[in-house]
Every structure is written in structure tokens, then in C-alpha cells.
């Protein structure tokens, strides 16, 4: 986990090349995943709260969080530390 790279928008672990987003020139973007960032731009114009709500169903199926409330609580703590949402 220590050397793992996480998307700086949705906190998804990026473990394979295809997990990474792309820059405008088509090169791999090292900060954002393919779901959040393609061709040098974010794929959705959303608030941090909207991103959290979109992610809750995907990560609340028991791995790593057992339910939606624990997933939401964890993301509300993690997301403000990510580059996209840091103020």
C-alpha cells in the first residue's frame, strides 16, 4: 500500500497502465485515473461532494468498506487531501 499510486481525484488505486488517465498529447497522466481524466481534462465537472456520492456505491460492497455510510465517512476524510480537491 505504501508505494501504491492513488488517483488524486477519486482515490482509486492505479495498479495497471490502463488505470491511468491521459494528457492532451496522449501520454500517461501520473496523477489521475482514466475514469477521472482523459485527453488532458477531467471527464466530469463535479464538486467533491458529487464525486464522493458517485464513488460510494463502488467501494461499499465489503471491500474495503462494509457499507455506504462507512465508505462515505472515509471518503469525506480522504478526498480533501487529494490534489484535485485540496484548497
Short mmCIF file of N, CA and C in Angstrom, two decimals:
data_model
loop_
_atom_site.label_atom_id
_atom_site.label_comp_id
_atom_site.label_asym_id
_atom_site.label_seq_id
_atom_site.Cartn_x
_atom_site.Cartn_y
_atom_site.Cartn_z
N UNK A 1 0.83 -1.20 0.00
CA UNK A 1 0.00 0.00 0.00
C UNK A 1 0.87 1.26 0.00
N UNK A 2 2.00 1.17 0.63
CA UNK A 2 2.87 2.32 0.81
C UNK A 2 3.34 2.92 -0.52
N UNK A 3 3.66 2.07 -1.49
CA UNK A 3 4.14 2.55 -2.79
C UNK A 3 3.04 2.65 -3.83
N UNK A 4 1.82 2.39 -3.43
CA UNK A 4 0.71 2.42 -4.36
C UNK A 4 0.38 3.86 -4.75
N UNK A 5 0.01 4.04 -6.01
CA UNK A 5 -0.37 5.35 -6.51
C UNK A 5 -1.90 5.41 -6.56
N UNK A 6 -2.46 6.48 -6.02
CA UNK A 6 -3.90 6.67 -5.99
C UNK A 6 -4.29 7.87 -6.85
N UNK A 7 -5.41 7.76 -7.54
CA UNK A 7 -5.93 8.88 -8.32
C UNK A 7 -6.15 10.06 -7.37
N UNK A 8 -5.70 11.22 -7.80
CA UNK A 8 -5.80 12.43 -6.99
C UNK A 8 -7.14 13.15 -7.18
N UNK A 9 -8.11 12.41 -7.73
CA UNK A 9 -9.47 12.92 -7.86
C UNK A 9 -10.47 12.02 -7.13
N UNK A 10 -10.32 10.68 -7.33
CA UNK A 10 -11.29 9.74 -6.75
C UNK A 10 -10.67 8.73 -5.78
N UNK A 11 -9.36 8.76 -5.63
CA UNK A 11 -8.61 7.88 -4.72
C UNK A 11 -8.56 6.42 -5.16
N UNK A 12 -8.90 6.14 -6.42
CA UNK A 12 -8.79 4.78 -6.92
C UNK A 12 -7.33 4.36 -7.01
N UNK A 13 -6.98 3.17 -6.55
CA UNK A 13 -5.60 2.69 -6.73
C UNK A 13 -5.32 2.48 -8.22
N UNK A 14 -4.18 2.97 -8.67
CA UNK A 14 -3.81 2.81 -10.08
C UNK A 14 -2.66 1.81 -10.14
N UNK A 15 -3.01 0.58 -10.52
CA UNK A 15 -2.05 -0.52 -10.47
C UNK A 15 -1.58 -0.97 -11.85
N UNK A 16 -2.37 -0.71 -12.89
CA UNK A 16 -2.02 -1.13 -14.25
C UNK A 16 -1.95 0.11 -15.14
N UNK A 17 -1.21 0.02 -16.23
CA UNK A 17 -1.10 1.15 -17.16
C UNK A 17 -2.46 1.66 -17.60
N UNK A 18 -3.39 0.75 -17.84
CA UNK A 18 -4.71 1.18 -18.32
C UNK A 18 -5.54 1.90 -17.27
N UNK A 19 -5.09 1.89 -16.01
CA UNK A 19 -5.79 2.63 -14.95
C UNK A 19 -5.52 4.13 -15.03
N UNK A 20 -4.44 4.53 -15.66
CA UNK A 20 -4.01 5.93 -15.69
C UNK A 20 -4.77 6.72 -16.75
N UNK A 21 -5.07 7.97 -16.42
CA UNK A 21 -5.66 8.88 -17.39
C UNK A 21 -4.61 9.32 -18.40
N UNK A 22 -5.03 10.15 -19.33
CA UNK A 22 -4.11 10.60 -20.37
C UNK A 22 -4.04 12.12 -20.43
N UNK A 23 -2.86 12.61 -20.80
CA UNK A 23 -2.66 14.03 -21.03
C UNK A 23 -3.18 14.39 -22.42
N UNK A 24 -3.18 15.67 -22.73
CA UNK A 24 -3.69 16.13 -24.01
C UNK A 24 -2.93 15.50 -25.18
N UNK A 25 -1.62 15.25 -25.01
CA UNK A 25 -0.82 14.64 -26.08
C UNK A 25 -0.93 13.12 -26.13
N UNK A 26 -1.79 12.55 -25.27
CA UNK A 26 -1.99 11.10 -25.25
C UNK A 26 -1.08 10.35 -24.30
N UNK A 27 -0.11 11.03 -23.71
CA UNK A 27 0.79 10.38 -22.76
C UNK A 27 0.06 10.08 -21.45
N UNK A 28 0.61 9.16 -20.69
CA UNK A 28 0.02 8.75 -19.41
C UNK A 28 0.10 9.87 -18.39
N UNK A 29 -1.02 10.14 -17.72
CA UNK A 29 -1.04 11.11 -16.65
C UNK A 29 -0.78 10.38 -15.35
N UNK A 30 0.19 10.81 -14.59
CA UNK A 30 0.62 10.12 -13.37
C UNK A 30 -0.24 10.43 -12.14
N UNK A 31 -1.16 11.41 -12.24
CA UNK A 31 -1.93 11.82 -11.07
C UNK A 31 -3.38 11.36 -11.05
N UNK A 32 -3.98 11.17 -12.23
CA UNK A 32 -5.40 10.90 -12.30
C UNK A 32 -5.71 9.63 -13.07
N UNK A 33 -6.78 8.95 -12.66
CA UNK A 33 -7.17 7.69 -13.32
C UNK A 33 -7.92 7.96 -14.63
N UNK A 34 -8.08 6.91 -15.40
CA UNK A 34 -8.76 7.02 -16.69
C UNK A 34 -10.23 7.39 -16.56
N UNK A 35 -10.84 7.08 -15.44
CA UNK A 35 -12.24 7.43 -15.24
C UNK A 35 -12.43 8.92 -14.95
N UNK A 36 -11.40 9.54 -14.37
CA UNK A 36 -11.48 10.95 -13.99
C UNK A 36 -10.85 11.90 -14.99
N UNK A 37 -9.88 11.42 -15.77
CA UNK A 37 -9.07 12.33 -16.58
C UNK A 37 -8.70 11.69 -17.92
N UNK A 38 -9.11 12.32 -19.01
CA UNK A 38 -8.78 11.83 -20.35
C UNK A 38 -8.48 13.00 -21.27
N UNK A 39 -7.46 12.82 -22.09
CA UNK A 39 -7.07 13.83 -23.09
C UNK A 39 -6.81 15.20 -22.46
N UNK A 40 -6.23 15.20 -21.25
CA UNK A 40 -5.83 16.45 -20.60
C UNK A 40 -6.94 17.20 -19.90
N UNK A 41 -8.08 16.55 -19.65
CA UNK A 41 -9.19 17.23 -18.98
C UNK A 41 -9.95 16.25 -18.10
N UNK A 42 -10.58 16.79 -17.08
CA UNK A 42 -11.43 15.95 -16.23
C UNK A 42 -12.64 15.49 -17.04
N UNK A 43 -13.07 14.29 -16.80
CA UNK A 43 -14.19 13.72 -17.55
C UNK A 43 -15.54 14.23 -17.07
N UNK A 44 -15.59 14.81 -15.88
CA UNK A 44 -16.84 15.35 -15.34
C UNK A 44 -16.56 16.61 -14.54
N UNK A 45 -17.43 17.57 -14.69
CA UNK A 45 -17.36 18.81 -13.93
C UNK A 45 -18.24 18.64 -12.70
N UNK A 46 -17.62 18.16 -11.62
CA UNK A 46 -18.37 17.83 -10.41
C UNK A 46 -17.71 18.46 -9.19
N UNK A 47 -18.49 18.58 -8.14
CA UNK A 47 -17.93 19.02 -6.86
C UNK A 47 -17.34 17.80 -6.15
N UNK A 48 -16.58 18.05 -5.11
CA UNK A 48 -16.03 16.96 -4.33
C UNK A 48 -17.16 16.11 -3.74
N UNK A 49 -18.21 16.74 -3.28
CA UNK A 49 -19.33 16.00 -2.69
C UNK A 49 -20.01 15.12 -3.74
N UNK A 50 -20.15 15.61 -4.95
CA UNK A 50 -20.74 14.82 -6.03
C UNK A 50 -19.85 13.62 -6.38
N UNK A 51 -18.54 13.84 -6.38
CA UNK A 51 -17.60 12.75 -6.66
C UNK A 51 -17.71 11.68 -5.58
N UNK A 52 -17.78 12.09 -4.33
CA UNK A 52 -17.93 11.13 -3.23
C UNK A 52 -19.19 10.30 -3.43
N UNK A 53 -20.30 10.94 -3.72
CA UNK A 53 -21.56 10.21 -3.88
C UNK A 53 -21.51 9.25 -5.07
N UNK A 54 -20.78 9.62 -6.12
CA UNK A 54 -20.64 8.73 -7.28
C UNK A 54 -19.78 7.52 -6.94
N UNK A 55 -18.82 7.69 -6.04
CA UNK A 55 -17.89 6.61 -5.68
C UNK A 55 -18.44 5.67 -4.60
N UNK A 56 -19.33 6.17 -3.76
CA UNK A 56 -19.84 5.37 -2.64
C UNK A 56 -20.34 3.99 -3.06
N UNK A 57 -21.20 3.87 -4.06
CA UNK A 57 -21.70 2.53 -4.42
C UNK A 57 -20.59 1.56 -4.86
N UNK A 58 -19.54 2.09 -5.47
CA UNK A 58 -18.48 1.23 -5.99
C UNK A 58 -17.58 0.65 -4.90
N UNK A 59 -17.42 1.38 -3.80
CA UNK A 59 -16.49 0.90 -2.78
C UNK A 59 -17.16 0.46 -1.48
N UNK A 60 -18.46 0.34 -1.50
CA UNK A 60 -19.17 -0.03 -0.26
C UNK A 60 -19.73 -1.45 -0.33
N UNK A 61 -19.11 -2.29 -1.09
CA UNK A 61 -19.59 -3.66 -1.25
C UNK A 61 -18.78 -4.65 -0.40
N UNK A 62 -18.18 -4.15 0.66
CA UNK A 62 -17.43 -5.03 1.55
C UNK A 62 -15.93 -4.97 1.38
N UNK A 63 -15.46 -4.33 0.33
CA UNK A 63 -14.02 -4.22 0.12
C UNK A 63 -13.69 -2.86 -0.45
N UNK A 64 -13.14 -1.95 0.29
CA UNK A 64 -12.66 -2.11 1.66
C UNK A 64 -13.68 -1.72 2.74
N UNK A 65 -14.85 -1.20 2.35
CA UNK A 65 -15.82 -0.74 3.35
C UNK A 65 -17.07 -1.61 3.32
N UNK A 66 -17.61 -1.92 4.49
CA UNK A 66 -18.75 -2.85 4.57
C UNK A 66 -20.09 -2.26 4.15
N UNK A 67 -20.21 -0.93 4.17
CA UNK A 67 -21.49 -0.31 3.83
C UNK A 67 -21.27 1.11 3.33
N UNK A 68 -22.34 1.70 2.82
CA UNK A 68 -22.23 3.03 2.22
C UNK A 68 -21.85 4.11 3.23
N UNK A 69 -22.36 4.02 4.43
CA UNK A 69 -22.06 5.05 5.42
C UNK A 69 -20.58 5.07 5.80
N UNK A 70 -19.98 3.90 6.00
CA UNK A 70 -18.54 3.87 6.35
C UNK A 70 -17.70 4.31 5.15
N UNK A 71 -18.13 3.96 3.93
CA UNK A 71 -17.41 4.40 2.73
C UNK A 71 -17.47 5.92 2.60
N UNK A 72 -18.65 6.49 2.79
CA UNK A 72 -18.83 7.94 2.69
C UNK A 72 -17.99 8.66 3.73
N UNK A 73 -17.99 8.16 4.96
CA UNK A 73 -17.23 8.79 6.04
C UNK A 73 -15.73 8.78 5.71
N UNK A 74 -15.22 7.66 5.23
CA UNK A 74 -13.81 7.56 4.87
C UNK A 74 -13.46 8.52 3.74
N UNK A 75 -14.31 8.58 2.72
CA UNK A 75 -14.03 9.46 1.59
C UNK A 75 -14.11 10.93 1.99
N UNK A 76 -14.98 11.27 2.92
CA UNK A 76 -15.07 12.65 3.38
C UNK A 76 -13.79 13.08 4.10
N UNK A 77 -13.05 12.12 4.62
CA UNK A 77 -11.75 12.41 5.25
C UNK A 77 -10.62 12.41 4.23
N UNK A 78 -10.66 11.50 3.27
CA UNK A 78 -9.58 11.33 2.30
C UNK A 78 -9.63 12.37 1.18
N UNK A 79 -10.79 12.62 0.63
CA UNK A 79 -10.89 13.47 -0.57
C UNK A 79 -10.30 14.87 -0.39
N UNK A 80 -10.50 15.55 0.75
CA UNK A 80 -9.91 16.89 0.88
C UNK A 80 -8.38 16.90 0.82
N UNK A 81 -7.75 15.74 0.95
CA UNK A 81 -6.28 15.68 0.88
C UNK A 81 -5.79 15.42 -0.55
N UNK A 82 -6.69 15.09 -1.47
CA UNK A 82 -6.31 14.81 -2.85
C UNK A 82 -6.08 16.12 -3.61
N UNK A 83 -5.14 16.11 -4.56
CA UNK A 83 -4.76 17.33 -5.28
C UNK A 83 -5.94 18.05 -5.92
N UNK A 84 -6.86 17.32 -6.53
CA UNK A 84 -7.98 17.98 -7.20
C UNK A 84 -8.84 18.78 -6.22
N UNK A 85 -8.96 18.31 -5.00
CA UNK A 85 -9.89 18.92 -4.06
C UNK A 85 -9.21 19.76 -2.98
N UNK A 86 -7.90 19.68 -2.89
CA UNK A 86 -7.16 20.41 -1.86
C UNK A 86 -7.35 21.91 -2.05
N UNK A 87 -7.59 22.59 -0.96
CA UNK A 87 -7.81 24.04 -1.05
C UNK A 87 -6.62 24.80 -0.54
#
